[in-house]
């Protein structure tokens, strides 16, 4: 392993070591100072992000780095998604330090699990081999299951964890079965080999594939397993319960990071298993296999519409946000559908739009869940819409950030969510799916209603007096200690505004809307370059 | 972007747009308890912006064609979205209306708003920024961003400081308008993908096919027609107006509704002239229905605020009728009426708000004979009413008469119907004034009503002055519209008419259609048209196009070549 390889792998190593260290800290440090593990975890993730950042600038120019016999490949695409996951991880860690303290839950191994979850996601996004991918996915999933049920004395938390675990285990089994089929037909678990087998009809040993239908079945099962994590509509039933019962920062983390990782894997998998069109001169132009393109179209449409309709009649803020996060997955599936298209401007723009959306969505949904966790009191018992009444004047800062997050989700310009939706829907129009885009926009207009309800309750309905006093005392107790929490929320709000209208990059770190778009494009091109490289190899 | 603050003169429009934003940030840092500090700061800031905006009028050249004071900067260049600002005769006076009304709104809510004062002033400034931005942006995406941004502060303003049914009204307002603009967004995607987001570029370079025009026009007009609001889509307006606080009503009636009609003159008609021409009978019909229906509904209202709200439906019907006559006089009349309506209806809402502050009632039957106790108030109300019903010498008359004349020229039926709407307008407004102000005092508790305070008089004074000014001195206003109205609307529509005449000519071999274009030099228009359509390469060379039509034909392509080059 050369120095370069070690450097590229260092963020993963740091997270792994930090996770183990947190476990040791928990074992040896006495109770009152337990927050130290939380801050240590934040620190480790910041270091990992800084190391990633270095690579982002390096990897713009050079070839992707393959590690561990090509099971892991570090490229622009992976770096972008990993950075997103780490940002979500940092923000969620800061929020959960605050949350655990306020809820009186012992920190224990929580931060270790979060670090492992982040590590799992990052490996999953970078893996080029299905067994590695599956192991990292399970590392992520198991950590998240535990985090969901971290409040052991809370029935809803337990319900959430069990439900997620059972259904998630089922989905993992299907995914694994899909991998088995792919391996059985192609003779390899490497994505590149499978892609080659898809195209040439030859397995790794050189013989023809015995049963191409099983190959397609394997693809379908793999995609179904990932779509479960994405929570596309027929596979979404676990999500509202899991999101509702989990501690709020965990919910935010799941919504932001797990979804990003799952989408990245979906995109990558579809890219590699898509049909190259040999008749085209440009090998980068790709397309999904015929049943899959229609399937994704179908998933996108139902995932956009149905949760928006369900959310209209929810009364719990967390459930509203949970359904909204399903709907956002639907909008992102529009990008997935357009990514794999022969016509139009090619897939890069669509993939980039998807990445942009993931970034915007991750920030706004994380911010919203964190704030809900903070506002809904002990054991999150005051999480109904009515409990938000008048909170806009009791907690002006939190409400302002919440309003920005919610408006951004509603796609109101000039916030990041607007540009996310804009870019995704625009690729649909560019590719000639005008009806699809109109459908998506109508669904998003339906969603506006329940986003507005949150604002209405926060700012327009008067609070009941006793709640106001109660919350006032509570807030008075925690004012001084929450500065890191407030800074992180302020950063989310600033990023949402700046990604929506910022014309330039602040301090070379916080990108403006255009810069982020350019970064997304670099990341998307990294993916399609691999594809091109592969196609050249094949044809 | 970084250069914006270096040269005031080159960035006048940016300053007008973003000065409220800076004020907003300052207020955000102020303590919510410093109520008067916030009020004074906002007042001074909006006044300062108004003073700065006066230089917009002085720097605006009435004779120059195309957009003036253009500002162009990179914004989202990979997607070809730019930061492009400019004004012309269509938007100039609306920008002035925004800057003029803002200090009035702040001053008028000095006493009316006493809870959440900080938030209220944030909303006022945000709204001002969004409105100015909508009026001056020439990039379709930038326009859309500001257009949507207008919704949020208005939604909050109605919902937080409104009346009893405020939440219903505000949500209805938001959903209605957002649903409308969603389709416009798809249309903007399409234009941006196929052509450009740059309005000046699209107008110069591209001609959209008839099919495209019809679809895109439909998508744009649904959004604009909801905002205006045109007849079948008007139901959000009475709710929003009645529930909104006075300041909200003033901004809503004064400026926000004009965004719809402005959208028609700025985007829907110039971009899609063929579709606009085809849809004109429909729009004229709806406009006339709006005029008469609005007036009839206003007549039976018992709530003063609702009455004024329905009168807006009627007045904006006049504006729409003027625009869709596609004649210079009609469009100018429409724009004049937009400004006039902003002043007169704005004042009426302010006045209703003033009496509501005193009595917390605004049913017509709650008053009667209050001229005896509030003479100054009564006089102001009378002037605003007369301006609203179109008394000669006040601003309402000019706009209405221009529209009616052009409507009569178009077809006598439109003229008669529009004029009858005016008569109905006089009936319901004057009847209301008679019931509220004259006769004996009906309710004893009204005896103690105080007349206008100094602050309230100061609020009303500039509005009343402007009503007289605009009623007597019309040339400074109309002369600055002429070039733009011709260039953006009249000539484009004429071109389409001539083209259609040519098409039908070749089929029917019949000359009547060309004659129907009246006093225009149709031959020359056709020549110039042929020249402008010849080749894309030649369009970049002014000399070749100016050749065939040098004798002062008011034709868009030629005028563009003369005046409006690269900024």
XYZ file of C-alpha atoms in Angstrom, chain A residues 40-238:
199
model
C -14.376 13.196 20.442
C -16.676 11.711 17.840
C -17.360 15.147 16.348
C -13.648 15.816 16.284
C -12.888 12.532 14.530
C -15.501 13.190 11.883
C -14.206 16.701 11.313
C -10.709 15.319 10.786
C -12.058 12.711 8.400
C -13.921 15.402 6.502
C -10.804 17.539 6.303
C -8.877 14.607 4.869
C -11.649 13.998 2.369
C -11.542 17.643 1.457
C -7.894 17.369 0.594
C -8.654 14.490 -1.671
C -11.521 16.239 -3.356
C -9.033 18.753 -4.632
C -6.519 16.108 -5.578
C -8.932 13.795 -7.278
C -10.320 16.353 -9.617
C -7.300 15.745 -11.749
C -6.109 12.206 -11.268
C -7.444 8.731 -11.825
C -9.556 7.000 -9.212
C -7.647 5.009 -6.624
C -8.492 1.357 -6.233
C -7.783 -0.314 -2.920
C -7.825 -3.843 -1.548
C -7.886 -5.670 -4.846
C -10.396 -3.256 -6.322
C -13.008 -3.933 -3.703
C -12.921 -0.274 -2.776
C -12.492 2.543 -5.188
C -12.098 6.137 -4.195
C -13.296 8.513 -6.865
C -15.022 11.862 -7.207
C -18.475 10.391 -6.910
C -17.711 8.553 -3.716
C -15.930 11.551 -2.272
C -18.900 13.814 -2.839
C -21.347 11.446 -1.192
C -18.905 10.650 1.607
C -18.493 14.331 2.326
C -22.252 14.655 2.511
C -22.476 11.696 4.878
C -19.755 13.136 7.100
C -21.400 16.556 7.206
C -24.653 14.911 8.231
C -22.752 12.830 10.762
C -21.080 15.858 12.340
C -24.318 17.796 12.602
C -26.157 14.790 13.984
C -23.402 14.163 16.548
C -23.565 17.719 17.809
C -27.325 17.507 18.013
C -27.281 14.185 19.774
C -24.865 15.384 22.456
C -27.417 18.041 23.254
C -30.321 15.643 22.856
C -28.948 12.884 25.069
C -28.087 15.389 27.772
C -31.514 16.992 27.704
C -33.337 13.682 27.601
C -31.223 12.349 30.429
C -30.118 9.326 28.426
C -26.650 8.027 29.134
C -24.298 8.544 26.244
C -22.796 5.102 26.489
C -21.945 3.581 23.154
C -24.184 5.865 21.168
C -21.361 7.796 19.572
C -19.434 4.668 18.780
C -22.427 3.326 16.877
C -22.807 6.538 15.021
C -19.178 6.455 13.956
C -19.584 2.878 12.791
C -22.717 3.802 10.908
C -20.878 6.615 9.143
C -18.024 4.276 8.366
C -20.420 1.688 6.990
C -22.091 4.192 4.724
C -18.844 5.573 3.421
C -17.512 2.119 2.626
C -20.783 1.161 1.035
C -20.641 4.124 -1.303
C -17.047 3.434 -2.265
C -17.238 -0.312 -2.660
C -16.941 -1.873 -6.086
C -17.626 -5.376 -4.986
C -20.934 -6.707 -3.796
C -19.833 -8.641 -0.735
C -17.917 -5.634 0.563
C -20.953 -3.585 -0.212
C -23.212 -5.934 1.683
C -20.952 -6.041 4.719
C -20.715 -2.280 4.885
C -24.458 -2.006 4.420
C -24.975 -4.311 7.356
C -22.456 -2.378 9.430
C -24.516 0.706 8.748
C -27.878 -0.981 9.256
C -27.054 -2.735 12.506
C -25.626 0.426 14.007
C -28.718 2.341 12.957
C -31.086 -0.287 14.363
C -29.370 0.041 17.716
C -29.424 3.811 17.579
C -33.155 3.731 16.803
C -33.850 1.820 19.946
C -31.320 3.634 22.037
C -33.890 4.888 24.528
C -34.434 1.492 26.060
C -37.217 2.592 28.371
C -39.228 4.175 25.582
C -41.809 1.916 23.986
C -41.952 3.876 20.742
C -38.200 3.704 20.404
C -38.214 -0.048 20.843
C -41.066 -0.413 18.407
C -39.164 1.624 15.919
C -36.024 -0.442 16.270
C -37.775 -3.786 16.059
C -39.886 -2.825 13.095
C -36.919 -1.452 11.241
C -34.789 -4.423 12.172
C -37.273 -7.074 11.072
C -38.176 -5.431 7.804
C -34.609 -4.361 7.223
C -33.409 -7.898 7.798
C -35.942 -9.123 5.296
C -34.795 -6.577 2.746
C -31.168 -7.477 3.385
C -32.007 -11.092 2.707
C -33.576 -10.196 -0.615
C -30.574 -8.075 -1.480
C -28.241 -10.900 -0.595
C -30.284 -13.314 -2.654
C -29.939 -10.910 -5.553
C -26.195 -10.828 -5.093
C -26.180 -14.618 -5.076
C -27.993 -14.723 -8.402
C -25.642 -12.196 -9.910
C -22.671 -14.192 -8.672
C -24.167 -17.455 -9.813
C -24.602 -16.256 -13.353
C -21.558 -14.067 -13.850
C -19.114 -15.963 -11.652
C -17.939 -12.840 -9.864
C -19.092 -10.365 -7.286
C -17.202 -7.445 -8.755
C -19.420 -4.793 -10.272
C -17.166 -4.524 -13.309
C -17.343 -8.245 -13.977
C -21.079 -8.258 -13.584
C -21.333 -5.314 -15.937
C -19.232 -7.138 -18.467
C -21.349 -10.228 -18.113
C -24.472 -8.145 -18.615
C -23.173 -6.811 -21.866
C -21.289 -9.622 -23.421
C -23.336 -12.493 -22.083
C -20.148 -14.221 -20.958
C -19.333 -15.120 -17.389
C -15.884 -14.591 -15.885
C -14.754 -18.072 -16.849
C -15.584 -17.334 -20.470
C -18.621 -19.566 -20.805
C -21.977 -18.129 -21.777
C -24.349 -17.207 -19.014
C -26.607 -20.101 -18.216
C -29.786 -18.217 -17.507
C -29.874 -14.504 -18.347
C -33.305 -14.216 -16.749
C -31.805 -15.079 -13.386
C -29.266 -12.346 -13.945
C -32.090 -9.885 -14.389
C -33.865 -11.329 -11.394
C -30.723 -10.799 -9.369
C -30.577 -7.205 -10.503
C -34.193 -6.699 -9.581
C -33.706 -8.186 -6.146
C -30.628 -6.113 -5.522
C -32.438 -2.975 -6.615
C -35.391 -3.897 -4.420
C -33.117 -4.246 -1.415
C -31.669 -0.821 -2.026
C -35.056 0.717 -2.788
C -36.113 -0.523 0.620
C -33.388 1.593 2.188
C -34.408 4.473 -0.047
C -38.021 3.827 1.011
C -39.587 3.996 -2.409
C -43.294 3.690 -1.989
C -44.305 0.080 -1.962
C -41.323 -0.536 0.342
C -41.861 2.444 2.608
C -44.047 1.056 5.356
C -41.274 0.779 7.883
